[in-house]
PDB file of C-alpha atoms in Angstrom:
ATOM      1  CA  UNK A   1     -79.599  -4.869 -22.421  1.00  0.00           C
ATOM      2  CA  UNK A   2     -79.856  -5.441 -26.047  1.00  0.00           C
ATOM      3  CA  UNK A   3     -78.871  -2.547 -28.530  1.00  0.00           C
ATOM      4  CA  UNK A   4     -82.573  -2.025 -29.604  1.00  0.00           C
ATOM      5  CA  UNK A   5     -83.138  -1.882 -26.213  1.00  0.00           C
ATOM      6  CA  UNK A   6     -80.436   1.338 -26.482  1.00  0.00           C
ATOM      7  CA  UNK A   7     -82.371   3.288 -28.974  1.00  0.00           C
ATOM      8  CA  UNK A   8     -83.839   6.670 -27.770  1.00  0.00           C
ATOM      9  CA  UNK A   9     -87.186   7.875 -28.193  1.00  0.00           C
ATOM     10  CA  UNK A  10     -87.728   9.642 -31.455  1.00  0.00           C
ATOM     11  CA  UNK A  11     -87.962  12.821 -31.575  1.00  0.00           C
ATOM     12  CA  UNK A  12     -90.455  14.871 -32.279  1.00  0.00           C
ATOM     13  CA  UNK A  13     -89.183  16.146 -35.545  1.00  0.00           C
ATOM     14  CA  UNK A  14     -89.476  12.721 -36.820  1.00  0.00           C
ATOM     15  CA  UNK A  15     -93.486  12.745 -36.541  1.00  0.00           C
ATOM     16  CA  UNK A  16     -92.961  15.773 -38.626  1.00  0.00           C
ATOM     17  CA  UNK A  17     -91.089  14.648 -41.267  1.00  0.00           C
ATOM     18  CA  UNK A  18     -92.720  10.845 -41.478  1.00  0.00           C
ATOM     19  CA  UNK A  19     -96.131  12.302 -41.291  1.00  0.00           C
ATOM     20  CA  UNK A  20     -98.390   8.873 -42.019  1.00  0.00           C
ATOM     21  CA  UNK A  21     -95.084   6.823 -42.342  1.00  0.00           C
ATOM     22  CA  UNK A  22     -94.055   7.349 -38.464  1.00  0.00           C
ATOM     23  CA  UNK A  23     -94.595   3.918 -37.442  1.00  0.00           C
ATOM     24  CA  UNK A  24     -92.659   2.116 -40.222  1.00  0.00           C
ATOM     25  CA  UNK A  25     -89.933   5.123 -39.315  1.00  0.00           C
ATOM     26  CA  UNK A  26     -89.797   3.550 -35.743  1.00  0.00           C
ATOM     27  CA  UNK A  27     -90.302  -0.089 -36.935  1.00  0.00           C
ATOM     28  CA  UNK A  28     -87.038   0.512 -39.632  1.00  0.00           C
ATOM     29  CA  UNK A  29     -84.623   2.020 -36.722  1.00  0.00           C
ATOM     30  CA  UNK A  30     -85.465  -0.622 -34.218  1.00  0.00           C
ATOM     31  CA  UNK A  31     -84.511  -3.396 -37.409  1.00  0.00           C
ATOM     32  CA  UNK A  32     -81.495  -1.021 -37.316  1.00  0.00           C
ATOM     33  CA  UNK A  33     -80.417  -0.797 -33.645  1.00  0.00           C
ATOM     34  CA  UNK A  34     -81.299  -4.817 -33.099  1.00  0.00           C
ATOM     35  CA  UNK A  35     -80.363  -6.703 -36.593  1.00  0.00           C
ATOM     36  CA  UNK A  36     -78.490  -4.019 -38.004  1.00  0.00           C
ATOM     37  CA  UNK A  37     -75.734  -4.194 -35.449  1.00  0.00           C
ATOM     38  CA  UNK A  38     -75.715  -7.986 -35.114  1.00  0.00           C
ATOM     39  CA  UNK A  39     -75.001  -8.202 -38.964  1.00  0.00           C
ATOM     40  CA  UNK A  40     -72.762  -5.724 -38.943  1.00  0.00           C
ATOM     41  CA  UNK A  41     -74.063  -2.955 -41.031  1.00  0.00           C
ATOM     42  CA  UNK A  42     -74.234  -0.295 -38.483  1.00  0.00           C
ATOM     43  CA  UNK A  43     -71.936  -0.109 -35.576  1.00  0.00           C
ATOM     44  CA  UNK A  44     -73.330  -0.019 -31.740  1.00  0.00           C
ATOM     45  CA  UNK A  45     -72.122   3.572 -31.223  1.00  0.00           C
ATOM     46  CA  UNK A  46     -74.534   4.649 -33.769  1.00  0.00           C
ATOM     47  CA  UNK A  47     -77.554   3.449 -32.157  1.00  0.00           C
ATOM     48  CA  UNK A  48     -77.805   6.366 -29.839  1.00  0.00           C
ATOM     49  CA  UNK A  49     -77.593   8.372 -32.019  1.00  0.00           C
ATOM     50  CA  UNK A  50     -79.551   6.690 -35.205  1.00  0.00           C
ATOM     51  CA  UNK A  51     -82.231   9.794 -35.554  1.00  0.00           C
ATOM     52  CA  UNK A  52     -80.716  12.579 -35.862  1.00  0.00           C
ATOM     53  CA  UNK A  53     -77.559  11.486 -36.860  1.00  0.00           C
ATOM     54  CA  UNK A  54     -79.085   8.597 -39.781  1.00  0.00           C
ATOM     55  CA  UNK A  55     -82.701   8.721 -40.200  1.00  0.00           C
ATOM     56  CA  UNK A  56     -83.608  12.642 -40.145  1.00  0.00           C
ATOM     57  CA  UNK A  57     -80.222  13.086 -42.108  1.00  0.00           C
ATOM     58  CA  UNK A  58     -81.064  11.592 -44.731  1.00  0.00           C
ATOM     59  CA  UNK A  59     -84.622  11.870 -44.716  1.00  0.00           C
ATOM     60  CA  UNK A  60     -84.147  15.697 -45.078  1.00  0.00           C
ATOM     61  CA  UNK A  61     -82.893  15.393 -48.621  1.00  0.00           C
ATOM     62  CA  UNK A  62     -86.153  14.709 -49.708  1.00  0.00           C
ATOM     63  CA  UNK A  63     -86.246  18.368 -50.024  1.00  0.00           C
ATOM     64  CA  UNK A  64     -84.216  18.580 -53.278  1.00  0.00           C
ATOM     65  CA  UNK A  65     -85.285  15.180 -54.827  1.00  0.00           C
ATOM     66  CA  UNK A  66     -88.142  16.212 -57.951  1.00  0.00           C
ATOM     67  CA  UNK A  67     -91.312  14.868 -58.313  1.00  0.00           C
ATOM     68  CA  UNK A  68     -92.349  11.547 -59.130  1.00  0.00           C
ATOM     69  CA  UNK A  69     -88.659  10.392 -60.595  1.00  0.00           C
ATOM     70  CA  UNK A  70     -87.003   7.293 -60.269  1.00  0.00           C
ATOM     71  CA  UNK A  71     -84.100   6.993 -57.873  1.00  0.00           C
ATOM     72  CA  UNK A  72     -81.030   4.734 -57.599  1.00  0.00           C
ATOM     73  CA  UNK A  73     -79.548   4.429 -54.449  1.00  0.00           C
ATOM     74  CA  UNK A  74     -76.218   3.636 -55.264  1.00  0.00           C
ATOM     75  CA  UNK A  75     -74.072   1.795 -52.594  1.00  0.00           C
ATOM     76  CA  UNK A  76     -77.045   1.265 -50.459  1.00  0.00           C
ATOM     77  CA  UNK A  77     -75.846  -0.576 -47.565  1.00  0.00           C
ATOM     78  CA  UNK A  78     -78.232  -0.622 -44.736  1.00  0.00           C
ATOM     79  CA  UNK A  79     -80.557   1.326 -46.483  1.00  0.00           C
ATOM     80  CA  UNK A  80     -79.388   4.908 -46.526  1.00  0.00           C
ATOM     81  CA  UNK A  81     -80.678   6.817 -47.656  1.00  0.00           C
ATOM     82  CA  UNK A  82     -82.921   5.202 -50.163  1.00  0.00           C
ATOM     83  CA  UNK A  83     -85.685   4.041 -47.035  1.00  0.00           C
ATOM     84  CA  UNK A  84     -85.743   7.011 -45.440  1.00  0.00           C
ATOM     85  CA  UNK A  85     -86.325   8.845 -48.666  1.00  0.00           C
ATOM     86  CA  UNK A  86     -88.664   5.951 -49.506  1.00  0.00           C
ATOM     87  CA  UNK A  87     -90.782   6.697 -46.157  1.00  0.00           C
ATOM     88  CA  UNK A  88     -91.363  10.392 -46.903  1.00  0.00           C
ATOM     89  CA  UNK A  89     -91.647  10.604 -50.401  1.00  0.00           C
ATOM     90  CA  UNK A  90     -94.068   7.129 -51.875  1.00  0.00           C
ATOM     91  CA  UNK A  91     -93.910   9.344 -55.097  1.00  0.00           C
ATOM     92  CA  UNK A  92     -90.461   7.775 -56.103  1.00  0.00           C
ATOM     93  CA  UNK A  93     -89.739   5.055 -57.583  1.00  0.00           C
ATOM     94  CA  UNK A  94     -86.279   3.861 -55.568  1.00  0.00           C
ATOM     95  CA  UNK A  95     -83.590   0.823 -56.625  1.00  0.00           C
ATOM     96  CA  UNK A  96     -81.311  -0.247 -53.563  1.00  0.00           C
ATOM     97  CA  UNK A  97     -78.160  -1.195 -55.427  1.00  0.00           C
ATOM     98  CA  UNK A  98     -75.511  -2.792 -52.734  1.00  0.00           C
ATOM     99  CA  UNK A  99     -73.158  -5.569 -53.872  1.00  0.00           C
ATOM    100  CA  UNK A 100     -72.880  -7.399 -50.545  1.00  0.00           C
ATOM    101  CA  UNK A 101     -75.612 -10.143 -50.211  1.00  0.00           C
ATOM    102  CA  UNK A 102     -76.027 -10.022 -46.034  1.00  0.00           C
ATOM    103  CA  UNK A 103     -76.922  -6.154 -46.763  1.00  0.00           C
ATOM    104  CA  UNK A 104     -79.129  -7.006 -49.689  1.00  0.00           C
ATOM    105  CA  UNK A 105     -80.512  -9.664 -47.880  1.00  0.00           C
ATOM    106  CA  UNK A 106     -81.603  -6.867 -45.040  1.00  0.00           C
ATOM    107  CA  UNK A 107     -82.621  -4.161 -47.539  1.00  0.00           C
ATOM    108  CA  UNK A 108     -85.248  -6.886 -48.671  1.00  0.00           C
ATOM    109  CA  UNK A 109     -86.471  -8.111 -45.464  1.00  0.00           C
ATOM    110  CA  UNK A 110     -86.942  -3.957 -44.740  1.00  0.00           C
ATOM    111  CA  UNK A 111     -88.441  -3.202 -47.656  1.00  0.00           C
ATOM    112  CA  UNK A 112     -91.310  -6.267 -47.159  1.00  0.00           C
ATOM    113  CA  UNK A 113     -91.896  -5.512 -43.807  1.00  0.00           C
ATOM    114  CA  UNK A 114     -92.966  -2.085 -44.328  1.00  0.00           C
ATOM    115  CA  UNK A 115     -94.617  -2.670 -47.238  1.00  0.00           C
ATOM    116  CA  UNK A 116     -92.507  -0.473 -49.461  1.00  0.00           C
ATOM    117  CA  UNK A 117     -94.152  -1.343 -52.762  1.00  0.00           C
ATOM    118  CA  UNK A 118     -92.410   1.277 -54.646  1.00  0.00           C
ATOM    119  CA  UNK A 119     -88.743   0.246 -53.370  1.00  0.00           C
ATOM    120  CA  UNK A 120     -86.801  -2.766 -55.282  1.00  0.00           C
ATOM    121  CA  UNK A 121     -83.551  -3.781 -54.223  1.00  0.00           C
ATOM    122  CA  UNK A 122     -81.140  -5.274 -56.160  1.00  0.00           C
ATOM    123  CA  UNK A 123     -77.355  -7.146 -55.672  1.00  0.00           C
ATOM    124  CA  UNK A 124     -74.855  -5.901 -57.760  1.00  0.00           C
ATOM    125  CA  UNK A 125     -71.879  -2.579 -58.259  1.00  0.00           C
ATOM    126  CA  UNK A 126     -72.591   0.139 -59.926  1.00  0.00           C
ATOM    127  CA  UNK A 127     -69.823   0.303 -62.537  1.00  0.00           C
ATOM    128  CA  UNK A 128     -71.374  -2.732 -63.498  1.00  0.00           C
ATOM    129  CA  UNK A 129     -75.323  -2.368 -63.928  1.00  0.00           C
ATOM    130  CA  UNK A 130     -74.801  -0.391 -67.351  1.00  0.00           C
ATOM    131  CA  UNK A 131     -77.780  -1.745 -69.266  1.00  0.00           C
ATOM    132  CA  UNK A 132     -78.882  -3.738 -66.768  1.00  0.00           C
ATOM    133  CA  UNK A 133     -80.753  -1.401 -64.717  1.00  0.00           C
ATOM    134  CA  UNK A 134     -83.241   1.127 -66.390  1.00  0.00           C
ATOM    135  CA  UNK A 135     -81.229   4.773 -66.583  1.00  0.00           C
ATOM    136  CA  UNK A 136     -82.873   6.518 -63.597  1.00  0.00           C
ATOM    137  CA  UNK A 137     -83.421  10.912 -62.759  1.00  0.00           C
ATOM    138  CA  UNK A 138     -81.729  10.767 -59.931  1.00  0.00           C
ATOM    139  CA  UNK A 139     -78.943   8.993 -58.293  1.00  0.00           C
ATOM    140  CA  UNK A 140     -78.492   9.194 -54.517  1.00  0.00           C
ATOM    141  CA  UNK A 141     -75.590   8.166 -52.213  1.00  0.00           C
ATOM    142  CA  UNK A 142     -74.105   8.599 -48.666  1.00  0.00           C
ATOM    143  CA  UNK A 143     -70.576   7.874 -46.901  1.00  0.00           C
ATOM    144  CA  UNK A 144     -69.343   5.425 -50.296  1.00  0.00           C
ATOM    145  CA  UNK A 145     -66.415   6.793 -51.685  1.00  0.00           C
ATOM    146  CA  UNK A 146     -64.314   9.915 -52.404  1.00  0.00           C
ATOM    147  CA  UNK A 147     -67.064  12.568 -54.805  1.00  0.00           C
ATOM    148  CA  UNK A 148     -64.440  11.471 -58.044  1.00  0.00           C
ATOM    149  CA  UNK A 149     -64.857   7.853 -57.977  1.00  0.00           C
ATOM    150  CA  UNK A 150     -68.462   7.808 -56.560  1.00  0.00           C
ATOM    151  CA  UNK A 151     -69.624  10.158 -59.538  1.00  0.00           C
ATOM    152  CA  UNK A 152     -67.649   7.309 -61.458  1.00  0.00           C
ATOM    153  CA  UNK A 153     -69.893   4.701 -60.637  1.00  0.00           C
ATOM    154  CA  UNK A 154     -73.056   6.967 -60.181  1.00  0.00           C
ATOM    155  CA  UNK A 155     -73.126   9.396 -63.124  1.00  0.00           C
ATOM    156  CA  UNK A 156     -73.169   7.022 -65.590  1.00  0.00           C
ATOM    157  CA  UNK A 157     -76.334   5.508 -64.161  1.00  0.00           C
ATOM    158  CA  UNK A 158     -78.347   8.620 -65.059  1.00  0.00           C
ATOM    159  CA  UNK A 159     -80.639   9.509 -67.816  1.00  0.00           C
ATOM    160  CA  UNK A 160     -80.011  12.602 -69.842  1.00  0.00           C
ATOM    161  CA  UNK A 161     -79.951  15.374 -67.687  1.00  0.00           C
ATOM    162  CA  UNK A 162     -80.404  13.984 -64.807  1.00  0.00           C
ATOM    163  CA  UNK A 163     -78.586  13.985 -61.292  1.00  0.00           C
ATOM    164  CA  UNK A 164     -76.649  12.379 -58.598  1.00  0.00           C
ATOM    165  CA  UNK A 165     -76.946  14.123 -55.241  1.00  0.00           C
ATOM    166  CA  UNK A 166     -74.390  12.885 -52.393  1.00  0.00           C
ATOM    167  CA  UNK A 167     -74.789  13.371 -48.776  1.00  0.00           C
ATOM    168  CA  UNK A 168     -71.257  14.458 -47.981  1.00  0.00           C
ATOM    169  CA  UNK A 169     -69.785  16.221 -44.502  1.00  0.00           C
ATOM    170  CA  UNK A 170     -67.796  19.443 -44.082  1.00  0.00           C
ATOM    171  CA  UNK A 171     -65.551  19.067 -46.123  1.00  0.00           C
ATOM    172  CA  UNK A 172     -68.022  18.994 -49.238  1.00  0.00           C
ATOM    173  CA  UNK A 173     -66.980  21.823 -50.538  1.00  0.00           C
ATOM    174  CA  UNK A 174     -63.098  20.602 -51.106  1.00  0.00           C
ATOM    175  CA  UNK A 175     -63.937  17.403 -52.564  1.00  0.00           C
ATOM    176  CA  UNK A 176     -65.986  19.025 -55.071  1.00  0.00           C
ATOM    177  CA  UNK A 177     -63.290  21.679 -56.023  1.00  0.00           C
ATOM    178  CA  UNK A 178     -61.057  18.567 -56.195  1.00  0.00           C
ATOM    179  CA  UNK A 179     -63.597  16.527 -58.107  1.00  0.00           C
ATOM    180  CA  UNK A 180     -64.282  19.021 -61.210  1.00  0.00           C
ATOM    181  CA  UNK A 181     -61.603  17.572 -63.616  1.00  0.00           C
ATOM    182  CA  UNK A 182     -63.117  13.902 -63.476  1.00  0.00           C
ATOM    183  CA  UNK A 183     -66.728  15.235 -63.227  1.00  0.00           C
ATOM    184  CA  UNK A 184     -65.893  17.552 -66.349  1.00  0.00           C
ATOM    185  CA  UNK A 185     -65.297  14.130 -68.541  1.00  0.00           C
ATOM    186  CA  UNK A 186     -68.156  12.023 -67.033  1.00  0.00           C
ATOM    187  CA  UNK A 187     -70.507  14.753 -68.758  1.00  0.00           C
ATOM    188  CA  UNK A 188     -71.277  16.822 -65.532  1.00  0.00           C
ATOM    189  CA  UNK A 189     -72.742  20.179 -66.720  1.00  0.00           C
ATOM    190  CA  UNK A 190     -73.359  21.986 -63.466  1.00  0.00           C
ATOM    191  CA  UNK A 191     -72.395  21.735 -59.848  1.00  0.00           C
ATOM    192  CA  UNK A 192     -73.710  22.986 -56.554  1.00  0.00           C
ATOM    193  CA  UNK A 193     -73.444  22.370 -52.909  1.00  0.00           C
ATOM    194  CA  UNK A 194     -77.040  22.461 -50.814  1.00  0.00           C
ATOM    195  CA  UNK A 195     -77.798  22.663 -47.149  1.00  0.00           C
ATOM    196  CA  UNK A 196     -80.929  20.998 -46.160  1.00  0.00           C
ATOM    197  CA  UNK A 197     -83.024  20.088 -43.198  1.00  0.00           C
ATOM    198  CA  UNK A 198     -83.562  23.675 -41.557  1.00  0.00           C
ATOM    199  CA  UNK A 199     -85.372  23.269 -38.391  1.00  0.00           C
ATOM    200  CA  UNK A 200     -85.181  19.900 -38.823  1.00  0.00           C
ATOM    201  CA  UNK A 201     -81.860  18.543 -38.120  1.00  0.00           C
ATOM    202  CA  UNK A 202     -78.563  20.786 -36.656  1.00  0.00           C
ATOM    203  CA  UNK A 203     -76.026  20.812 -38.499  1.00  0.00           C
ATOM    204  CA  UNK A 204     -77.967  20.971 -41.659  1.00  0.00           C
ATOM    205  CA  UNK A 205     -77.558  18.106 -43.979  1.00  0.00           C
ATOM    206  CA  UNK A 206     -75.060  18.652 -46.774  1.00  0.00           C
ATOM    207  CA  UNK A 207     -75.642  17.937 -50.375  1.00  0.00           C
ATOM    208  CA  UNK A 208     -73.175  17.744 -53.627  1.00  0.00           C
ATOM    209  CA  UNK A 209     -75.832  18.106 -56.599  1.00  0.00           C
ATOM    210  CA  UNK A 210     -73.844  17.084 -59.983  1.00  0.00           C
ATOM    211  CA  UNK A 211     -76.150  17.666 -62.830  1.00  0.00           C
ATOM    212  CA  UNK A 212     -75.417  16.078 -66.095  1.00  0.00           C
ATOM    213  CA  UNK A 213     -75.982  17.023 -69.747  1.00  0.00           C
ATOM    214  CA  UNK A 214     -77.287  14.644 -72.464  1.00  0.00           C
ATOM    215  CA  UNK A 215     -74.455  12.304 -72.327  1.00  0.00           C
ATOM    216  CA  UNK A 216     -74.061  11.276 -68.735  1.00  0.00           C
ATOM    217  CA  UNK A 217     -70.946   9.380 -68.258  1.00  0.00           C
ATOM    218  CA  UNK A 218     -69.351  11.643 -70.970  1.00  0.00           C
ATOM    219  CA  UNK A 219     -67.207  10.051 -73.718  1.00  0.00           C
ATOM    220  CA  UNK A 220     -66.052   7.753 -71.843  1.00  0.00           C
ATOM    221  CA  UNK A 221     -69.416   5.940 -71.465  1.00  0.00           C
ATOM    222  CA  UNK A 222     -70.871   6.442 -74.525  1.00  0.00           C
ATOM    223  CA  UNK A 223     -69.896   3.131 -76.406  1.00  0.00           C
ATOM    224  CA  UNK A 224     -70.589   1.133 -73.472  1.00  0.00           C
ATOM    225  CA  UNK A 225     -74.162   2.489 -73.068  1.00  0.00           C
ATOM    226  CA  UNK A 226     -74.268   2.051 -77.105  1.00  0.00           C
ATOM    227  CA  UNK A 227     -73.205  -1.596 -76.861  1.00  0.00           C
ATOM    228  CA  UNK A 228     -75.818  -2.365 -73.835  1.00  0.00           C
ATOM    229  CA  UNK A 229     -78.382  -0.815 -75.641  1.00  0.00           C
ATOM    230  CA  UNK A 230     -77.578  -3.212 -78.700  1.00  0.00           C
ATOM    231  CA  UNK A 231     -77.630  -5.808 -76.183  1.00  0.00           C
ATOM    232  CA  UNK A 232     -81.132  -4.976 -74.606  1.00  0.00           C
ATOM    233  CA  UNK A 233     -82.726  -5.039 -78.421  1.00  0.00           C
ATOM    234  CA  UNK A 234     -81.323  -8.412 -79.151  1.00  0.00           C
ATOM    235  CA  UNK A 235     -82.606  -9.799 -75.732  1.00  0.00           C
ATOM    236  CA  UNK A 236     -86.351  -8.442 -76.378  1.00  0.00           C
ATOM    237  CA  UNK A 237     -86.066 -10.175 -80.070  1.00  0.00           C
ATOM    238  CA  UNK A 238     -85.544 -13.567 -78.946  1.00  0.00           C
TER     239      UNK A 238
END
C-alpha cells in the first residue's frame, strides 16, 4: 500500500472551508501523502492525519489574514501554510520563501498544477531577501523556529505597519512572554495571541499576531533596508 493510498477521506469540514477550491484541496494532500513523503518533507505518520492536523490547521487562519494584502510565507517548506491559505483566500497575493531547492522544487510543481496564479515561490532565507523581495502586509509562518528568532527573520520583511502571524502550539503564550525583549527592538508595537478555526478544527488553531510600527525591523534594520533601497534605485537606472 502506498502512503497516498493511506490518506483518509476528507472531511466534511474541508468542503466547507475550500468551497470552489475542494478539488485542488484533495489534489494538494494526495501530492502530500504520495511525493511529499518520498522527498522527505512530511513524515508518513502525518499522512493520517494530514486534514485536520495540516490542511484545516492552517487553512483556518485565513480568518485573521486582511483583505487583498500580499503575504510572505516565510520558511515555507511543503507549503504550509501559504497553499492552504492560497486555496481559500485567491484575494492574496502569496511568496513561498524556503531555502532548500527539493522543497522549492515541490512548492512549484504544486503551485502549477493547481493553477495558483496568484502564488510565486521563491529559493532563498529570510534574513537574506532584504531588498530583494517587495516588503509585504503580512508575514505568515508555521513550526520554523523559536517566536524570537523567527520574528528575526520575519519582521523585517514587513511593510510599515504590517504583521507576521505564526501558527504556534500550547505553549504560545510562553514563547511570546519570552519573546517581548527581542520583539520590542525589531519595532513590534503590539502583540496578541488568537484562537481560530471554531467549528472547524478541535483544538482551535493558535495564532501569535506581532504587529509592527513604521519601522519594522526596528533600529537594527533600518540602514540595511536604507542601503537596499539605494541599491534597488541604482539597479532601475542602468
Amino acid at each position: 500500500m502506498t502512503e497516498a493510498e493511506k490518506l483518509p477521506q476528507a472531511p466534511e469540514e474541508a468542503r466547507t472551508v475550500f468551497g470552489e477550491f475542494f478539488p485542488e484541496a484533495v489534489r494538494y494532500a494526495e501530492l502530500l501523502a504520495d511525493a511529499g513523503v518520498k522527498r522527505g518533507l512530511i513524515g508518513p505518520r502525518e499522512v493520517p492525519r494530514l486534514w485536520e492536523r495540516h490542511l484545516l490547521n492552517c487553512a483556518v487562519l485565513s480568518e485573521v489574514v486582511p483583505e487583498g494584502v500580499t503575504v510572505c510565507d516565510v520558511g515555507s517548506g511543503a507549503g504550509l501554510p501559504g497553499i492552504p491559505l492560497a486555496l481559500v483566500r485567491p484575494d492574496l497575493k502569496i511568496t513561498l520563501l524556503e531555502p532548500l531547492l527539493r522543497r522549492t522544487n515541490f512548492l512549484q510543481e504544486v503551485v502549477e498544477l493547481l493553477g495558483l496564479d496568484h502564488v510565486t515561490v521563491v529559493r532563498g532565507r529570510a534574513e537574506e531577501m532584504l531588498g530583494k523581495v517587495p516588503p509585504v502586509h503580512v508575514v505568515t509562518a508555521r513550526a520554523v523556529a523559536p517566536l524570537d528568532r523567527l520574528a528575526g527573520w520575519g519582521v523585517p520583511l514587513l511593510r510599515p505597519y504590517g504583521e507576521m502571524l505564526a501558527l504556534k502550539g500550547d505553549t504560545a503564550e510562553e514563547e511570546l512572554q519570552g519573546a517581548r525583549a527581542a520583539l520590542s527592538k525589531l519595532g513590534v508595537v503590539e502583540t496578541s495571541v488568537l484562537q481560530v478555526g471554531e467549528g472547524i478544527v478541535d483544538p482551535l488553531s493558535t495564532v501569535v499576531r506581532v504587529e509592527v510600527g513604521e519601522s519594522p525591523g526596528g533600529v537594527r534594520f533600518a540602514a540595511k533596508r536604507a542601503k537596499a533601497a539605494r541599491t534597488s534605485r541604482t539597479r532601475r537606472r542602468r
